[in-house]
Amino acid sequence: MAAIFKAVRIMPKKILIVDDNMLMIEVMTYILINNGYVVSATNTGTDVFEHIKNDHPDLIILDAILPGINGREICQLIKLNKTTRNLPVIMCSGDESIDESLKQKGAPDDVLHKPFDISCLIEKVEYQLAA
């Protein structure tokens, strides 16, 4: 008797990058796409919730320092909103005080120090998406 197997198509995980540095967006996008992720990006924090609504990301990589509303405020808005609070956020910055973000109300799930090692970025993304 021939076994019948149904092909299961696994959809790649979607990642939203929010960073005002276009070179950083390009670098992270290249790395993440080459590791099998679908990436969307914005260089402003003002349209993050529009991207969340339209793109349904599985994870956000959020720069801490953005013009206008900063990344820490955006993270708080995401984490204190009951519809988005379970969306993993990795906050990144070259500022050494980024670790303090983990103690704030509405804290990110992890932090990534710039400049970062490619393997560190991938490990943090994989860990947050597996959680």
PDB file of C-alpha atoms in Angstrom:
ATOM      1  CA  MET A   1       0.000   0.000   0.000  1.00  0.00           C
ATOM      2  CA  ALA A   2       1.451   3.333  -1.048  1.00  0.00           C
ATOM      3  CA  ALA A   3       1.772   5.899   1.664  1.00  0.00           C
ATOM      4  CA  ILE A   4       0.251   9.259   0.936  1.00  0.00           C
ATOM      5  CA  PHE A   5       2.186  12.228   2.202  1.00  0.00           C
ATOM      6  CA  LYS A   6       0.762  15.664   2.280  1.00  0.00           C
ATOM      7  CA  ALA A   7       3.367  18.313   1.612  1.00  0.00           C
ATOM      8  CA  VAL A   8       3.483  20.862   4.373  1.00  0.00           C
ATOM      9  CA  ARG A   9       4.722  24.249   3.323  1.00  0.00           C
ATOM     10  CA  ILE A  10       6.376  26.159   6.095  1.00  0.00           C
ATOM     11  CA  MET A  11       6.044  29.886   5.672  1.00  0.00           C
ATOM     12  CA  PRO A  12       9.207  31.853   6.350  1.00  0.00           C
ATOM     13  CA  LYS A  13       9.121  34.109   9.399  1.00  0.00           C
ATOM     14  CA  LYS A  14       8.663  37.841   8.819  1.00  0.00           C
ATOM     15  CA  ILE A  15      10.928  40.391  10.432  1.00  0.00           C
ATOM     16  CA  LEU A  16      10.379  44.144  10.589  1.00  0.00           C
ATOM     17  CA  ILE A  17      13.524  46.277  10.880  1.00  0.00           C
ATOM     18  CA  VAL A  18      13.121  49.807  12.240  1.00  0.00           C
ATOM     19  CA  ASP A  19      16.308  51.867  11.933  1.00  0.00           C
ATOM     20  CA  ASP A  20      17.056  55.394  10.710  1.00  0.00           C
ATOM     21  CA  ASN A  21      20.373  54.254   9.219  1.00  0.00           C
ATOM     22  CA  MET A  22      19.702  52.958   5.699  1.00  0.00           C
ATOM     23  CA  LEU A  23      23.051  51.152   5.568  1.00  0.00           C
ATOM     24  CA  MET A  24      22.143  49.257   8.757  1.00  0.00           C
ATOM     25  CA  ILE A  25      18.783  48.321   7.215  1.00  0.00           C
ATOM     26  CA  GLU A  26      20.539  47.061   4.074  1.00  0.00           C
ATOM     27  CA  VAL A  27      23.080  45.011   6.039  1.00  0.00           C
ATOM     28  CA  MET A  28      20.493  43.407   8.347  1.00  0.00           C
ATOM     29  CA  THR A  29      18.118  42.784   5.433  1.00  0.00           C
ATOM     30  CA  TYR A  30      20.862  41.035   3.453  1.00  0.00           C
ATOM     31  CA  ILE A  31      21.846  38.857   6.424  1.00  0.00           C
ATOM     32  CA  LEU A  32      18.276  37.924   7.336  1.00  0.00           C
ATOM     33  CA  ILE A  33      17.113  37.203   3.784  1.00  0.00           C
ATOM     34  CA  ASN A  34      20.141  34.951   3.299  1.00  0.00           C
ATOM     35  CA  ASN A  35      19.055  33.073   6.417  1.00  0.00           C
ATOM     36  CA  GLY A  36      15.557  32.429   5.070  1.00  0.00           C
ATOM     37  CA  TYR A  37      13.543  35.292   6.552  1.00  0.00           C
ATOM     38  CA  VAL A  38      11.154  37.699   4.863  1.00  0.00           C
ATOM     39  CA  VAL A  39      12.143  41.258   5.737  1.00  0.00           C
ATOM     40  CA  SER A  40      10.350  44.583   5.646  1.00  0.00           C
ATOM     41  CA  ALA A  41      11.858  47.805   6.917  1.00  0.00           C
ATOM     42  CA  THR A  42      11.164  51.394   7.808  1.00  0.00           C
ATOM     43  CA  ASN A  43      13.528  54.200   8.695  1.00  0.00           C
ATOM     44  CA  THR A  44      11.046  56.018  10.906  1.00  0.00           C
ATOM     45  CA  GLY A  45       9.231  55.061  14.064  1.00  0.00           C
ATOM     46  CA  THR A  46       6.037  56.890  13.172  1.00  0.00           C
ATOM     47  CA  ASP A  47       4.678  54.121  10.939  1.00  0.00           C
ATOM     48  CA  VAL A  48       5.642  51.051  12.989  1.00  0.00           C
ATOM     49  CA  PHE A  49       2.064  50.197  13.916  1.00  0.00           C
ATOM     50  CA  GLU A  50       0.989  50.546  10.286  1.00  0.00           C
ATOM     51  CA  HIS A  51       3.716  48.042   9.329  1.00  0.00           C
ATOM     52  CA  ILE A  52       2.612  45.710  12.134  1.00  0.00           C
ATOM     53  CA  LYS A  53      -0.988  45.885  10.943  1.00  0.00           C
ATOM     54  CA  ASN A  54      -0.186  45.405   7.248  1.00  0.00           C
ATOM     55  CA  ASP A  55       2.850  43.076   7.311  1.00  0.00           C
ATOM     56  CA  HIS A  56       2.112  40.981  10.438  1.00  0.00           C
ATOM     57  CA  PRO A  57       5.772  40.536  11.405  1.00  0.00           C
ATOM     58  CA  ASP A  58       6.809  37.685  13.674  1.00  0.00           C
ATOM     59  CA  LEU A  59       9.611  39.787  15.187  1.00  0.00           C
ATOM     60  CA  ILE A  60      10.759  43.416  15.263  1.00  0.00           C
ATOM     61  CA  ILE A  61      14.360  44.610  15.333  1.00  0.00           C
ATOM     62  CA  LEU A  62      14.101  48.142  16.682  1.00  0.00           C
ATOM     63  CA  ASP A  63      16.789  50.812  16.859  1.00  0.00           C
ATOM     64  CA  ALA A  64      16.737  52.565  20.240  1.00  0.00           C
ATOM     65  CA  ILE A  65      17.580  55.990  18.864  1.00  0.00           C
ATOM     66  CA  LEU A  66      15.235  57.268  16.181  1.00  0.00           C
ATOM     67  CA  PRO A  67      14.195  60.788  15.203  1.00  0.00           C
ATOM     68  CA  GLY A  68      10.884  61.857  16.708  1.00  0.00           C
ATOM     69  CA  ILE A  69       9.535  59.003  18.816  1.00  0.00           C
ATOM     70  CA  ASN A  70      12.474  56.903  19.994  1.00  0.00           C
ATOM     71  CA  GLY A  71      12.741  53.133  19.998  1.00  0.00           C
ATOM     72  CA  ARG A  72      12.275  52.781  23.759  1.00  0.00           C
ATOM     73  CA  GLU A  73       8.928  54.585  23.534  1.00  0.00           C
ATOM     74  CA  ILE A  74       7.868  52.489  20.538  1.00  0.00           C
ATOM     75  CA  CYS A  75       8.803  49.323  22.408  1.00  0.00           C
ATOM     76  CA  GLN A  76       6.711  50.399  25.397  1.00  0.00           C
ATOM     77  CA  LEU A  77       3.736  51.071  23.115  1.00  0.00           C
ATOM     78  CA  ILE A  78       4.119  47.619  21.540  1.00  0.00           C
ATOM     79  CA  LYS A  79       4.575  45.780  24.842  1.00  0.00           C
ATOM     80  CA  LEU A  80       1.801  47.595  26.724  1.00  0.00           C
ATOM     81  CA  ASN A  81      -0.770  47.047  23.944  1.00  0.00           C
ATOM     82  CA  LYS A  82      -2.696  43.818  24.479  1.00  0.00           C
ATOM     83  CA  THR A  83      -2.844  43.028  20.747  1.00  0.00           C
ATOM     84  CA  THR A  84       0.912  43.409  20.192  1.00  0.00           C
ATOM     85  CA  ARG A  85       2.476  42.645  23.584  1.00  0.00           C
ATOM     86  CA  ASN A  86       3.480  39.098  22.580  1.00  0.00           C
ATOM     87  CA  LEU A  87       5.319  40.311  19.480  1.00  0.00           C
ATOM     88  CA  PRO A  88       9.041  39.778  20.169  1.00  0.00           C
ATOM     89  CA  VAL A  89      11.173  42.926  20.031  1.00  0.00           C
ATOM     90  CA  ILE A  90      14.962  43.004  19.841  1.00  0.00           C
ATOM     91  CA  MET A  91      16.178  46.524  20.547  1.00  0.00           C
ATOM     92  CA  CYS A  92      19.529  47.469  19.059  1.00  0.00           C
ATOM     93  CA  SER A  93      21.874  50.376  19.591  1.00  0.00           C
ATOM     94  CA  GLY A  94      25.494  51.402  19.759  1.00  0.00           C
ATOM     95  CA  ASP A  95      24.692  53.131  23.031  1.00  0.00           C
ATOM     96  CA  GLU A  96      26.017  51.135  25.995  1.00  0.00           C
ATOM     97  CA  SER A  97      22.970  52.109  28.067  1.00  0.00           C
ATOM     98  CA  ILE A  98      20.797  49.880  25.857  1.00  0.00           C
ATOM     99  CA  ASP A  99      20.874  47.209  28.569  1.00  0.00           C
ATOM    100  CA  GLU A 100      18.870  49.590  30.781  1.00  0.00           C
ATOM    101  CA  SER A 101      15.973  49.104  28.339  1.00  0.00           C
ATOM    102  CA  LEU A 102      15.540  45.583  29.707  1.00  0.00           C
ATOM    103  CA  LYS A 103      14.514  47.109  33.060  1.00  0.00           C
ATOM    104  CA  GLN A 104      11.925  49.554  31.696  1.00  0.00           C
ATOM    105  CA  LYS A 105       8.191  49.080  31.797  1.00  0.00           C
ATOM    106  CA  GLY A 106       7.333  47.572  28.420  1.00  0.00           C
ATOM    107  CA  ALA A 107      10.854  46.187  28.006  1.00  0.00           C
ATOM    108  CA  PRO A 108      12.149  44.560  24.828  1.00  0.00           C
ATOM    109  CA  ASP A 109      12.653  40.808  24.761  1.00  0.00           C
ATOM    110  CA  ASP A 110      16.363  41.177  24.064  1.00  0.00           C
ATOM    111  CA  VAL A 111      19.009  43.729  23.098  1.00  0.00           C
ATOM    112  CA  LEU A 112      21.617  43.709  20.358  1.00  0.00           C
ATOM    113  CA  HIS A 113      24.723  45.861  20.652  1.00  0.00           C
ATOM    114  CA  LYS A 114      25.986  47.638  17.524  1.00  0.00           C
ATOM    115  CA  PRO A 115      28.316  46.794  15.955  1.00  0.00           C
ATOM    116  CA  PHE A 116      27.155  43.205  16.123  1.00  0.00           C
ATOM    117  CA  ASP A 117      28.497  39.876  15.008  1.00  0.00           C
ATOM    118  CA  ILE A 118      26.372  38.226  12.301  1.00  0.00           C
ATOM    119  CA  SER A 119      26.108  34.993  14.273  1.00  0.00           C
ATOM    120  CA  CYS A 120      24.930  36.940  17.328  1.00  0.00           C
ATOM    121  CA  LEU A 121      22.150  38.585  15.277  1.00  0.00           C
ATOM    122  CA  ILE A 122      21.006  35.221  13.892  1.00  0.00           C
ATOM    123  CA  GLU A 123      21.158  33.526  17.319  1.00  0.00           C
ATOM    124  CA  LYS A 124      19.030  36.239  18.922  1.00  0.00           C
ATOM    125  CA  VAL A 125      16.494  36.165  16.077  1.00  0.00           C
ATOM    126  CA  GLU A 126      16.235  32.367  16.154  1.00  0.00           C
ATOM    127  CA  TYR A 127      15.887  32.325  19.936  1.00  0.00           C
ATOM    128  CA  GLN A 128      13.079  34.906  19.930  1.00  0.00           C
ATOM    129  CA  LEU A 129      11.213  33.205  17.095  1.00  0.00           C
ATOM    130  CA  ALA A 130      11.457  29.823  18.847  1.00  0.00           C
ATOM    131  CA  ALA A 131      10.058  31.183  22.115  1.00  0.00           C
TER     132      ALA A 131
END
